[in-house]
PDB file of C-alpha atoms in Angstrom:
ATOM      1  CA  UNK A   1     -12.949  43.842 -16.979  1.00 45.00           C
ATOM      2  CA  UNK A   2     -13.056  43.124 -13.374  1.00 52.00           C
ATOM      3  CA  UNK A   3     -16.167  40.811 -14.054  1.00 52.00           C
ATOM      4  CA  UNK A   4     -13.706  38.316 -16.062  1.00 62.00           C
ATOM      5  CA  UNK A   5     -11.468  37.358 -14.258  1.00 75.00           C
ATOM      6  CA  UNK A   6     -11.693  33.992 -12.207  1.00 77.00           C
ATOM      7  CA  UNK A   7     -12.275  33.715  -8.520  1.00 82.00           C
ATOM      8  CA  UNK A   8      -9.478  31.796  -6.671  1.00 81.00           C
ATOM      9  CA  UNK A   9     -11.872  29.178  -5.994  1.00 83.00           C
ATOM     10  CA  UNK A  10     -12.528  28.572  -9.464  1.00 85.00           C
ATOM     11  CA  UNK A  11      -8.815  28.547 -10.503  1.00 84.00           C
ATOM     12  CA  UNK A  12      -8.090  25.807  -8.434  1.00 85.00           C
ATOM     13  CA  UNK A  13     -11.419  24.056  -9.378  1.00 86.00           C
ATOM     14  CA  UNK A  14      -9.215  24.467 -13.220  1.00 88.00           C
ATOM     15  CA  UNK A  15      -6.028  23.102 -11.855  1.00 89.00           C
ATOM     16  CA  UNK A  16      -7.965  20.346 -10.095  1.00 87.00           C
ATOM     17  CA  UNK A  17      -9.661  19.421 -13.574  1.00 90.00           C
ATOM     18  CA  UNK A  18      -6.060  19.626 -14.918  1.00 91.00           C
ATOM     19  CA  UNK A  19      -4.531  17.538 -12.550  1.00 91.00           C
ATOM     20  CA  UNK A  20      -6.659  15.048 -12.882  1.00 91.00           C
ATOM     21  CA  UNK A  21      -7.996  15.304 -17.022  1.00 92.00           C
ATOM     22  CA  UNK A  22      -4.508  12.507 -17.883  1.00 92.00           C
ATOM     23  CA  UNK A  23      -6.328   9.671 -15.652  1.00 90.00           C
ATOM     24  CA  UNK A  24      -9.612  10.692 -16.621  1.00 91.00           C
ATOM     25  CA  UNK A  25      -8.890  10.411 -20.388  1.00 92.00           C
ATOM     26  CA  UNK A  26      -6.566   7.229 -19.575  1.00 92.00           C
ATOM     27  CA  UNK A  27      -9.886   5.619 -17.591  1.00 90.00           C
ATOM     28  CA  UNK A  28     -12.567   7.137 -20.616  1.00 91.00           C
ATOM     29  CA  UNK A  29     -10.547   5.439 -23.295  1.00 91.00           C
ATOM     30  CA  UNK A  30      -8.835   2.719 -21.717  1.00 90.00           C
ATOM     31  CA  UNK A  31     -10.256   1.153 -18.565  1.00 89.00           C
ATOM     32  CA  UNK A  32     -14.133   2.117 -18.510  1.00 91.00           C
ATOM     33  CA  UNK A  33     -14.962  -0.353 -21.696  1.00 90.00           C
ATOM     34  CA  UNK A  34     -13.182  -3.320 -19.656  1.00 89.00           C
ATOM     35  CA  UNK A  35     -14.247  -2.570 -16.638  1.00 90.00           C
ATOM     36  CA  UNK A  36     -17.759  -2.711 -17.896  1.00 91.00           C
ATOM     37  CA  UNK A  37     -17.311  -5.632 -19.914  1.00 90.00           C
ATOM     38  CA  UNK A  38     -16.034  -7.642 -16.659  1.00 90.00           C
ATOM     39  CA  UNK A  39     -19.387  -6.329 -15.064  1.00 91.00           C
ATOM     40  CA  UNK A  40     -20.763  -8.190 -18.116  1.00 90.00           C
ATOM     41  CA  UNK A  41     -18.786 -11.047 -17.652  1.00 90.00           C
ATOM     42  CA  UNK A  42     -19.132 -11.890 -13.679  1.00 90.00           C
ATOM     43  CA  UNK A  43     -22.751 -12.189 -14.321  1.00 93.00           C
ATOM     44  CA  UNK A  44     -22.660 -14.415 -17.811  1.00 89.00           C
ATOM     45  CA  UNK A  45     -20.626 -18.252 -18.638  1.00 87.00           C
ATOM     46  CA  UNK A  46     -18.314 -17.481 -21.267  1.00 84.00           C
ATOM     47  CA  UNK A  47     -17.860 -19.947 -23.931  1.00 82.00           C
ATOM     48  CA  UNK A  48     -14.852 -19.465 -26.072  1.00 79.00           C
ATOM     49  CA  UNK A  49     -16.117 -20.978 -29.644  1.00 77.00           C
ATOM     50  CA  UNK A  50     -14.338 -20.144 -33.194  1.00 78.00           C
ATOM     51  CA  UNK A  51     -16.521 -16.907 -34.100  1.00 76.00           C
ATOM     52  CA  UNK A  52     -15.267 -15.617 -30.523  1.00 77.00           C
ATOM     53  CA  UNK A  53     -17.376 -15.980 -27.366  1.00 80.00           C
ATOM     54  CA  UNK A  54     -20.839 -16.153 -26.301  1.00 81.00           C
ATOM     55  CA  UNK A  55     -22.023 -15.469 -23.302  1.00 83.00           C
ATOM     56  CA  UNK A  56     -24.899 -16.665 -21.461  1.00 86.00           C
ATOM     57  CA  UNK A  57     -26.487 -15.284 -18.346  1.00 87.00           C
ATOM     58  CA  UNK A  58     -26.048 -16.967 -14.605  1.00 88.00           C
ATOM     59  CA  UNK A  59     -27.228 -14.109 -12.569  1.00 89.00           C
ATOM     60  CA  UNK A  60     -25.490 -14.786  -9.418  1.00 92.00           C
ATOM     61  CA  UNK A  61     -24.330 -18.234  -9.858  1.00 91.00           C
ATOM     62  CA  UNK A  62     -20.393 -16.951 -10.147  1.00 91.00           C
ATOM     63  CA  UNK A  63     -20.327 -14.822  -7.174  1.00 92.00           C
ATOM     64  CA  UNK A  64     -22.261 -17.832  -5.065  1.00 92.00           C
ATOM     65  CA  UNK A  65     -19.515 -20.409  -6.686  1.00 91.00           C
ATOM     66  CA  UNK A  66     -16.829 -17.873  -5.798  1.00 89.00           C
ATOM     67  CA  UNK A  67     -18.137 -17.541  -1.809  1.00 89.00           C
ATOM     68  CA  UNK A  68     -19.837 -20.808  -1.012  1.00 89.00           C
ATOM     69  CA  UNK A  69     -18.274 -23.094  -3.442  1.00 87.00           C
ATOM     70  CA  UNK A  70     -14.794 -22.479  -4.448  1.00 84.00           C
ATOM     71  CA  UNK A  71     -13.049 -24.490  -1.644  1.00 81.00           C
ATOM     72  CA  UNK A  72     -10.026 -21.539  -1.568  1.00 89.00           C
ATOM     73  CA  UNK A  73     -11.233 -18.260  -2.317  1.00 90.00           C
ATOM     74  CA  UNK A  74     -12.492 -17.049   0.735  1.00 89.00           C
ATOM     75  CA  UNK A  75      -9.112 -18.401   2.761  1.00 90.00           C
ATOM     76  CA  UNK A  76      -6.900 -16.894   0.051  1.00 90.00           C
ATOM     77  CA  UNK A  77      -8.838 -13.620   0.550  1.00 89.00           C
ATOM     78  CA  UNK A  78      -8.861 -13.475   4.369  1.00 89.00           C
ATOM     79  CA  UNK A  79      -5.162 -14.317   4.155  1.00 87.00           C
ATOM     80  CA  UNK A  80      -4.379 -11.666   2.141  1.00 87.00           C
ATOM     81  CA  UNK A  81      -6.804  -8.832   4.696  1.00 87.00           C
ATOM     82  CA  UNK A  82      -4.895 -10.036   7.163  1.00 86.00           C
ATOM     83  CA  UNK A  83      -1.847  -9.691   6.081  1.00 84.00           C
ATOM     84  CA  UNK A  84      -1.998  -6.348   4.609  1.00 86.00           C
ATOM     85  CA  UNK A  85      -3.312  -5.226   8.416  1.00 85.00           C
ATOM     86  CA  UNK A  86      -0.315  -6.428   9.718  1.00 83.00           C
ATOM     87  CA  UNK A  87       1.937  -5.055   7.308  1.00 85.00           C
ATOM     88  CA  UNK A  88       0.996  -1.457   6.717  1.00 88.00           C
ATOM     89  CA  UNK A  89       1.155  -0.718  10.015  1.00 87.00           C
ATOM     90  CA  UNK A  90       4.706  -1.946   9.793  1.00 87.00           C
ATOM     91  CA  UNK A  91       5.790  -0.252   6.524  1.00 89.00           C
ATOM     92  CA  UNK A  92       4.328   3.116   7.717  1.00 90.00           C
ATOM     93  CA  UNK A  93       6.481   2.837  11.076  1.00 88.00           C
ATOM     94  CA  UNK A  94       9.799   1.980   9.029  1.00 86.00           C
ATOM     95  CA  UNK A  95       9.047   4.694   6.013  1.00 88.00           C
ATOM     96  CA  UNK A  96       8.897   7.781   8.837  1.00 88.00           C
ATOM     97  CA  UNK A  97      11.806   6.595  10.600  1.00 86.00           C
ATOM     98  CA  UNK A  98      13.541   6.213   7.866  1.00 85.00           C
ATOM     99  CA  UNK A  99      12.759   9.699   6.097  1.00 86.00           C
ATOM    100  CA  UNK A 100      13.510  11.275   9.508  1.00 85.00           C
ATOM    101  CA  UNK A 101      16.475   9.782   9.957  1.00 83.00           C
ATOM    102  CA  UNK A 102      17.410  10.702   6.171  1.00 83.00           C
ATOM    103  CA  UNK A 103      16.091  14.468   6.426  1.00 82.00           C
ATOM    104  CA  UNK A 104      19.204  14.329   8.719  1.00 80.00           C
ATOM    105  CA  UNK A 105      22.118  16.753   6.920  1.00 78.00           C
ATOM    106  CA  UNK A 106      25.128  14.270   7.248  1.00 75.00           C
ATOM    107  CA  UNK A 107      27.351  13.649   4.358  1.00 77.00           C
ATOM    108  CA  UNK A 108      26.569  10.675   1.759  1.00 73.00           C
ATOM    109  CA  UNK A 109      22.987  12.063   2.107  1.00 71.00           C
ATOM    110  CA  UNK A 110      22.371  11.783  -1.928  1.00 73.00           C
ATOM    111  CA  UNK A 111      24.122   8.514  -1.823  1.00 76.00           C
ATOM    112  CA  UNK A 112      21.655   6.912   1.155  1.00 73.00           C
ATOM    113  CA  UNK A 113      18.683   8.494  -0.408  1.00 71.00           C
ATOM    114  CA  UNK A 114      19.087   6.330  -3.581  1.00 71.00           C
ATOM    115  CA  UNK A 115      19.746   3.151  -1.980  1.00 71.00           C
ATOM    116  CA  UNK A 116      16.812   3.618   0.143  1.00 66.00           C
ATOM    117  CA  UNK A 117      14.997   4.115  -3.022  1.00 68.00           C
ATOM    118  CA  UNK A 118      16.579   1.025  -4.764  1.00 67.00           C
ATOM    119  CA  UNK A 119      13.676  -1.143  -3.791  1.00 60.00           C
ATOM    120  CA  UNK A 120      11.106   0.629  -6.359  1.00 60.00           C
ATOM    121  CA  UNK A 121      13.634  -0.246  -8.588  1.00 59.00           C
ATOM    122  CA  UNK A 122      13.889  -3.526  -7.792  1.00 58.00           C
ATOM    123  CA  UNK A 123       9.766  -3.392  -8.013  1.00 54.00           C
ATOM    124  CA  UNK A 124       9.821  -1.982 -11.816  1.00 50.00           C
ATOM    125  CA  UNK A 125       8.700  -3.996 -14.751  1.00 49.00           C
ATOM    126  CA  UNK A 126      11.828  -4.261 -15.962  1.00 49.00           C
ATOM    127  CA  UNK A 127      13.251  -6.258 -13.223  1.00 52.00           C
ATOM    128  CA  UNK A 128       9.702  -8.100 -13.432  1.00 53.00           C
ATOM    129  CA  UNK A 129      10.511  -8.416 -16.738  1.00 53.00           C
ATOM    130  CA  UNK A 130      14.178 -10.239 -16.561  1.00 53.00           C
ATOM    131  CA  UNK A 131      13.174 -12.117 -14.033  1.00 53.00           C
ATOM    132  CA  UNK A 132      10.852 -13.484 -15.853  1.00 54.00           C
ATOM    133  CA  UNK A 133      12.716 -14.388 -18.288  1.00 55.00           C
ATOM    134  CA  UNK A 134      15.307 -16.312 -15.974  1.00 54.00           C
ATOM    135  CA  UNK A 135      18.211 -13.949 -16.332  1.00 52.00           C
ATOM    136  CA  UNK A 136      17.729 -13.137 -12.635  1.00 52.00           C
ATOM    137  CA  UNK A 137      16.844 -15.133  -9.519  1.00 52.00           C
ATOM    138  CA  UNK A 138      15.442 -12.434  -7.107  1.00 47.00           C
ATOM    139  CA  UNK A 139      13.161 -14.273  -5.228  1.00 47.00           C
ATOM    140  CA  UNK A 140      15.317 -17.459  -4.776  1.00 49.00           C
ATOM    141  CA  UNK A 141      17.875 -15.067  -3.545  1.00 48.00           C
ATOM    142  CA  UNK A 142      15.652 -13.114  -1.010  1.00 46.00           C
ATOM    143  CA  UNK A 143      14.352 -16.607   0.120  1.00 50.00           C
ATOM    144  CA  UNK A 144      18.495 -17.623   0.895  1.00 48.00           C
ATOM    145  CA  UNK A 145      18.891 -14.407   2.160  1.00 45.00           C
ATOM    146  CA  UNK A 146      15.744 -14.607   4.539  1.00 48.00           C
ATOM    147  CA  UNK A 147      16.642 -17.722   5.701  1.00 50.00           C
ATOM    148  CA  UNK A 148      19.689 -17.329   6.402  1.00 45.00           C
ATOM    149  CA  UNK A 149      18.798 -13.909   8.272  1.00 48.00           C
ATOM    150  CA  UNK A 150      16.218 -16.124  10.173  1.00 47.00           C
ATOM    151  CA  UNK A 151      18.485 -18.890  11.071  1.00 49.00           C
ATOM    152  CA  UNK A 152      21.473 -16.596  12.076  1.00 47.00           C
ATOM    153  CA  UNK A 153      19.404 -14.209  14.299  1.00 50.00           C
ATOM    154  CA  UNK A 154      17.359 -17.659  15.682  1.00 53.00           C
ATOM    155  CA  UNK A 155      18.683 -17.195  19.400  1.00 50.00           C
ATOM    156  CA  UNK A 156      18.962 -13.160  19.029  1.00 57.00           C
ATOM    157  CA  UNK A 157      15.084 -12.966  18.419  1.00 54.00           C
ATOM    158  CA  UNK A 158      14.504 -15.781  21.178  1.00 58.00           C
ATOM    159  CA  UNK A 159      16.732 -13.400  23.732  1.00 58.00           C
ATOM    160  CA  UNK A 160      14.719 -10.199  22.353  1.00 55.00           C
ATOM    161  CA  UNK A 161      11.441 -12.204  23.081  1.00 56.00           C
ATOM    162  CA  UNK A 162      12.241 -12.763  26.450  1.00 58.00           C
ATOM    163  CA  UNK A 163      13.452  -9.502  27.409  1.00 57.00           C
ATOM    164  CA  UNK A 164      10.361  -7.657  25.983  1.00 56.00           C
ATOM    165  CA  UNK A 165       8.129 -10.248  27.796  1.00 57.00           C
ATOM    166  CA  UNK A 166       9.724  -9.430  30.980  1.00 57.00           C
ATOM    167  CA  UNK A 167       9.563  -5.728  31.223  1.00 59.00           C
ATOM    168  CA  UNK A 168       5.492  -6.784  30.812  1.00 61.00           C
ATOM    169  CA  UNK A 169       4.495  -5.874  27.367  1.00 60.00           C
ATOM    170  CA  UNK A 170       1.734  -8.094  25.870  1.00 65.00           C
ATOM    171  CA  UNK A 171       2.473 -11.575  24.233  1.00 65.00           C
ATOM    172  CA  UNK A 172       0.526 -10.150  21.214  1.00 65.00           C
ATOM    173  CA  UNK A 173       2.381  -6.866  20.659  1.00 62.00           C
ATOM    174  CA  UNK A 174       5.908  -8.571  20.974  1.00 64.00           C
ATOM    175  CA  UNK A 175       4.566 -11.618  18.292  1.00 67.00           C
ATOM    176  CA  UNK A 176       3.997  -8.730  16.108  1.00 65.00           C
ATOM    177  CA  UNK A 177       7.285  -7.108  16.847  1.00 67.00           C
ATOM    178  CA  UNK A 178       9.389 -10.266  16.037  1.00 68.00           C
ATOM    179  CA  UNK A 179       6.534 -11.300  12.881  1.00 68.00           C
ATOM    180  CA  UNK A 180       8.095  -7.213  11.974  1.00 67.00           C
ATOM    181  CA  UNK A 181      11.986  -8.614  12.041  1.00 68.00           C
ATOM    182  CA  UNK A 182      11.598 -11.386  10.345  1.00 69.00           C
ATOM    183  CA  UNK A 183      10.062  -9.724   7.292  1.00 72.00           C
ATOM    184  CA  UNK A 184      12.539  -7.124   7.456  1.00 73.00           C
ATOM    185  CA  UNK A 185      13.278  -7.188   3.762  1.00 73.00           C
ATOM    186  CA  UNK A 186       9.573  -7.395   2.693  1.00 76.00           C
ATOM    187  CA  UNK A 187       8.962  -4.377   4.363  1.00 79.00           C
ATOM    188  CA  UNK A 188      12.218  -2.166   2.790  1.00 76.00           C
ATOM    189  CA  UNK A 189      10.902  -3.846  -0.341  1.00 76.00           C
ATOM    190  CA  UNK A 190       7.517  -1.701  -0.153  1.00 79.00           C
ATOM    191  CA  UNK A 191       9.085   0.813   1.875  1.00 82.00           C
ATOM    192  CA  UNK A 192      10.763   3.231  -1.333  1.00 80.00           C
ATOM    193  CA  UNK A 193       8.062   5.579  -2.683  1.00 84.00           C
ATOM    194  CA  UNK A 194       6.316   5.986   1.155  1.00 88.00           C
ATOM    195  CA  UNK A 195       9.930   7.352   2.457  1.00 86.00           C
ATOM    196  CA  UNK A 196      10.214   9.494  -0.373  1.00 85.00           C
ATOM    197  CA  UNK A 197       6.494  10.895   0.440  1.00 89.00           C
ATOM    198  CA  UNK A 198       7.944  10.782   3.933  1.00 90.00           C
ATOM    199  CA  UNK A 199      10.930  12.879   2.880  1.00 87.00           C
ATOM    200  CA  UNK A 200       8.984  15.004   0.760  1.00 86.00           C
ATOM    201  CA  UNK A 201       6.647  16.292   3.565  1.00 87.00           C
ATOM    202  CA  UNK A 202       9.285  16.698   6.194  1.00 88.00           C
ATOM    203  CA  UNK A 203      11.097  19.131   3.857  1.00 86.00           C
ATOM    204  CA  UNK A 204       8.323  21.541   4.195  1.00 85.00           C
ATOM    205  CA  UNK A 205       8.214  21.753   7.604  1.00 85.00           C
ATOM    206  CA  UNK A 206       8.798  25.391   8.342  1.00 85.00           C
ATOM    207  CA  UNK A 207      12.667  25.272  10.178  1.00 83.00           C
ATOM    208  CA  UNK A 208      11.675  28.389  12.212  1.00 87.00           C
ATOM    209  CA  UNK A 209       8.878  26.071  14.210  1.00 87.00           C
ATOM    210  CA  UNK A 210      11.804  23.977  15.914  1.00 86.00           C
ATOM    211  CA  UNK A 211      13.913  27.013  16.343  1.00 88.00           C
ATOM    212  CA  UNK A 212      10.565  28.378  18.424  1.00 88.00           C
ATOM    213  CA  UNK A 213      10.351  25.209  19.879  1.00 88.00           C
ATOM    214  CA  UNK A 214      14.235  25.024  20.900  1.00 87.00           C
ATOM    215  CA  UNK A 215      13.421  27.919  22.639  1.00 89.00           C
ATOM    216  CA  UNK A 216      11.116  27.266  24.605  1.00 86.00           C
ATOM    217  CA  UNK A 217      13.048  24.393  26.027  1.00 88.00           C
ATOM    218  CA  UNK A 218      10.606  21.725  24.246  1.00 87.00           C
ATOM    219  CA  UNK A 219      12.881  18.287  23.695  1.00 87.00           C
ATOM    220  CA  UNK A 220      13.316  16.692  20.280  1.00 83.00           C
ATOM    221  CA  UNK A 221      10.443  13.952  21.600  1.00 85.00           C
ATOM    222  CA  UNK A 222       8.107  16.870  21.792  1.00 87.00           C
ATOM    223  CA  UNK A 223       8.419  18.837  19.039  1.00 87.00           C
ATOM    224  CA  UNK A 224       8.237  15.516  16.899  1.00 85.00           C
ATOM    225  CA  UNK A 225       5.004  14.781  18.328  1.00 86.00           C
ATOM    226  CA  UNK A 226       3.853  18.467  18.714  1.00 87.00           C
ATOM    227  CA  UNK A 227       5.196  19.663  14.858  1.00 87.00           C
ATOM    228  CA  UNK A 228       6.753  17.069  13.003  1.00 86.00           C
ATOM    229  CA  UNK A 229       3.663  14.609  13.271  1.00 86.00           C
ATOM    230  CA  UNK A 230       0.909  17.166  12.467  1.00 87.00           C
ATOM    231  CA  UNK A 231       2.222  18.440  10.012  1.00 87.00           C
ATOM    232  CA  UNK A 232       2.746  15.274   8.023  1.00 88.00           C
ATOM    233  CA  UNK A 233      -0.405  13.501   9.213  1.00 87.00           C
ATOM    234  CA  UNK A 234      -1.881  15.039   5.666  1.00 87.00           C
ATOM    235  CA  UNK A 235       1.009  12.817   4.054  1.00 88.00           C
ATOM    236  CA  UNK A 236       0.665   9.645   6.611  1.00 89.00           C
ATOM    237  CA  UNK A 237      -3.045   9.123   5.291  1.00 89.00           C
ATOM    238  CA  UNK A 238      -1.991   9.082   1.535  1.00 89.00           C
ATOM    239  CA  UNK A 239       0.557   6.423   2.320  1.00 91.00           C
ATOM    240  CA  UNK A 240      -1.466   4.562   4.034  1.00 91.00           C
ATOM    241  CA  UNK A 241      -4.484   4.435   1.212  1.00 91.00           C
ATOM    242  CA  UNK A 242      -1.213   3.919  -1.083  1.00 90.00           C
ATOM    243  CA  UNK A 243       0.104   0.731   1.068  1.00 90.00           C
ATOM    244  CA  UNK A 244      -3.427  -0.420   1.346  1.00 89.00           C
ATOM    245  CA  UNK A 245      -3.652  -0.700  -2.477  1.00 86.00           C
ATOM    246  CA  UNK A 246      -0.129  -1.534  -2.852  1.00 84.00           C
ATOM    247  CA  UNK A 247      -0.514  -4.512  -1.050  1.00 81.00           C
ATOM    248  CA  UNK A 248      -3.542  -5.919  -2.428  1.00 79.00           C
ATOM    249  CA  UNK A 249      -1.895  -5.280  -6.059  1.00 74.00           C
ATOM    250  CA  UNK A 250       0.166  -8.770  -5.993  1.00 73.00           C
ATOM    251  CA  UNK A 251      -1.093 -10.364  -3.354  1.00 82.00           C
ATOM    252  CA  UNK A 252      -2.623 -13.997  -3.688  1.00 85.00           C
ATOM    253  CA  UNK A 253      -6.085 -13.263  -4.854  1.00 89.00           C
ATOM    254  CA  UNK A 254      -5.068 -11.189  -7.616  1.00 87.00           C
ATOM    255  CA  UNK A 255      -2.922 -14.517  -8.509  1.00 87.00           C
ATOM    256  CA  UNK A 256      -5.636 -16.496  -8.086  1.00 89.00           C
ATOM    257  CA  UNK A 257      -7.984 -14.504  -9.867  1.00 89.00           C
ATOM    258  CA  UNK A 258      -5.758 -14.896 -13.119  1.00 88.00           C
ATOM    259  CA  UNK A 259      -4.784 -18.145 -12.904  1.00 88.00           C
ATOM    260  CA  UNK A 260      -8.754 -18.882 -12.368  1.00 88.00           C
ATOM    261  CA  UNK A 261      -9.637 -16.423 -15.572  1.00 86.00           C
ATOM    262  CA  UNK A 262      -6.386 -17.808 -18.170  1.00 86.00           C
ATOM    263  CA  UNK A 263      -5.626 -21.535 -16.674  1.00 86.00           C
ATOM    264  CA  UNK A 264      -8.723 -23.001 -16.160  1.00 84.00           C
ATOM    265  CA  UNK A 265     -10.808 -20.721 -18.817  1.00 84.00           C
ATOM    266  CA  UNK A 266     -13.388 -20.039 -16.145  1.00 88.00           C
ATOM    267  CA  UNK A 267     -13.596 -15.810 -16.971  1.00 89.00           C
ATOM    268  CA  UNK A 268     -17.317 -16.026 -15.446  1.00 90.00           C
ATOM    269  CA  UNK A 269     -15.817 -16.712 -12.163  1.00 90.00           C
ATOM    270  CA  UNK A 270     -12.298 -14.671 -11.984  1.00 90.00           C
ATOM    271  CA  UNK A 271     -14.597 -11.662 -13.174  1.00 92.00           C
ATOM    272  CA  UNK A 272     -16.944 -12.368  -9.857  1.00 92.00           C
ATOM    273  CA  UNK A 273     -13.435 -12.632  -8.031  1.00 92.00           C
ATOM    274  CA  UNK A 274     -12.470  -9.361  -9.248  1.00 91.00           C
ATOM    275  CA  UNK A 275     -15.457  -7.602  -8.042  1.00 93.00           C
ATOM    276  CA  UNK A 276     -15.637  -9.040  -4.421  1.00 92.00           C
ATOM    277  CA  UNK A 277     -11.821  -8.204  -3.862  1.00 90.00           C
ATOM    278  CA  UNK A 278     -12.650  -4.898  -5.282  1.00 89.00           C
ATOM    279  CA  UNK A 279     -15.804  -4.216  -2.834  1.00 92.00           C
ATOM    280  CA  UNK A 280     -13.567  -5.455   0.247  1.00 91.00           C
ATOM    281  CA  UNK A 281     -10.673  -3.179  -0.848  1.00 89.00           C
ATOM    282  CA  UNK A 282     -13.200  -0.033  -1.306  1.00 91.00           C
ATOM    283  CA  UNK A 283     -14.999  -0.888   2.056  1.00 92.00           C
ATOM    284  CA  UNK A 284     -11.598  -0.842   3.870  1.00 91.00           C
ATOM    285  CA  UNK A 285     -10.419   2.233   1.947  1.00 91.00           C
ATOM    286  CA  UNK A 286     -13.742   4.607   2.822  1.00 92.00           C
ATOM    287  CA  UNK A 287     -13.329   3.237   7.061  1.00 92.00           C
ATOM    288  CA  UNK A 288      -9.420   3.798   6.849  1.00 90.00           C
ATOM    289  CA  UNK A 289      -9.959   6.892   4.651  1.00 89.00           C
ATOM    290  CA  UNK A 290     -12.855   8.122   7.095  1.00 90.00           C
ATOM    291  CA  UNK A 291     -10.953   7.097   9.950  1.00 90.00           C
ATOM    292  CA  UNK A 292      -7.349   8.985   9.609  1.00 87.00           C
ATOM    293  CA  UNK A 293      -9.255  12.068   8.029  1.00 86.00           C
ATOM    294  CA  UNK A 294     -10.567  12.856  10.932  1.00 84.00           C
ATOM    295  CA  UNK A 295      -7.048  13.208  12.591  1.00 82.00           C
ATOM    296  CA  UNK A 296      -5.571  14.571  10.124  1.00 82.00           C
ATOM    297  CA  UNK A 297      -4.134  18.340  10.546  1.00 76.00           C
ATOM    298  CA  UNK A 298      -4.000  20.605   8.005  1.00 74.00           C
ATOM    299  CA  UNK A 299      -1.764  23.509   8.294  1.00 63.00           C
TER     300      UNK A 299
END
């Protein structure tokens, strides 16, 4: 009887398998045909005729066009590296503060939750969705909105610039503090589901570990840095791997690539496109992944 039943190790090798079996089935039936089919296609010219297609091999004439040739590609795609290494940073910073501060118990709590959450509303396909369609302006108004923000807070910034360069912090690091202001609302925008992550993990934070900590006189700035921050590093490298891919998911290549693929009918090329944006974002991912792992702390 005894010889039956499952080792612990073993039931959670079964709830793994469970947790993961819906995106397994959804990537069997859904994605893996496509995704080999665009392995097809990055190495073929497609020819759209009346039967269908036909395709005829190139070997590696796309991904050469798509490097060496294409006059954009390769500045689109640095662009878009180097923006998402400014920006994660950046929404990471603004997500924990934000959680911390709203892990707070103060009344309206519910109510400031949700509106910090409104962006991933904002973000849903159904706002994608009416906006296309022209019943709403969202962008036009977050472009008035920015630039009025920018134009109000001109001589503010200028005064802030000046003060942080005098107390002797590097010209660099206070660029990238004011470059963090002025896309304040791009970064609540993509802020929503790592504050709730945020949230989530500071919630089970044992209470009794700051009452120890209280105790034994530690200040609030050390048992954040001595609790609070080990204990949600687990949580702080799954937002960053999410903001990494969260960022690259409408950025301008992935524009690019579709307007390359269902504009100018060149699939040959947007399918080599695809692949080198998805070998830079899987390169990055494994050194970031590799990277944080090593720090993290798991409880």
């Amino acid at each position: 009887m005894n010889g039956n039943k499952l080792s612990l190790q073993h039931k959670r090798s079964l709830l793994g398998i469970a947790f993961i079996a819906p995106w397994l089935l959804g990537f069997i039936f859904l994605f893996a045909a496509p995704l080999l089919r665009s392995i097809q296609f990055s190495f073929s010219k497609l020819t759209v005729d009346p039967a269908g297609f036909t395709l005829d091999g190139v070997g590696w004439a796309n991904f050469n066009n798509a490097l060496f040739v294409d006059a954009t590609f390769n500045r689109v795609l640095t662009e878009s590296v180097w923006d998402m290494v400014l920006n994660v940073p950046m929404i990471l910073f603004f997500s924990l503060f934000s959680a911390t501060l709203l892990n707070q118990k103060f009344r309206g709590r519910i109510v400031a939750r949700a509106i910090f959450f409104l962006p991933v509303i904002l973000a849903s396909n159904a706002i994608s969705a009416a906006e296309a369609s022209g019943l709403i302006n969202l962008v036009g108004d977050a472009t008035a909105v920015n630039e009025l923000g920018q134009s109000g807070s001109q001589y503010n910034v200028m005064s802030m610039v000046m003060i942080l360069s005098d107390i002797g912090l590097p010209l660099s690091f206070v660029d990238y503090i004011v470059d963090a202001i002025l896309r304040i609302y791009e970064i609540i925008t993509s802020s929503g589901v790592q504050i709730l992550i945020f949230l989530a993990a500071l919630q089970s934070v044992p209470g009794a570990m700051y009452e120890v900590a209280k105790i034994e006189g530690a200040t609030a700035y050390e048992s954040f840095w001595k609790i609070t921050f080990p204990l949600v590093s687990p949580l702080i490298l799954t937002n960053v791997i999410y903001t990494i891919i969260d960022s690259f998911s409408g950025s301008a290549v992935t524009k690019m690539i579709f307007t390359t693929a269902f504009t100018t009918q060149n699939f040959g090329l947007s399918a080599a496109m695809s692949w080198i944006y998805t070998l830079i974002i899987s390169i990055i991912l494994v050194i970031v992944g590799y990277v944080l792992s090593k720090r993290v702390h798991y409880n």
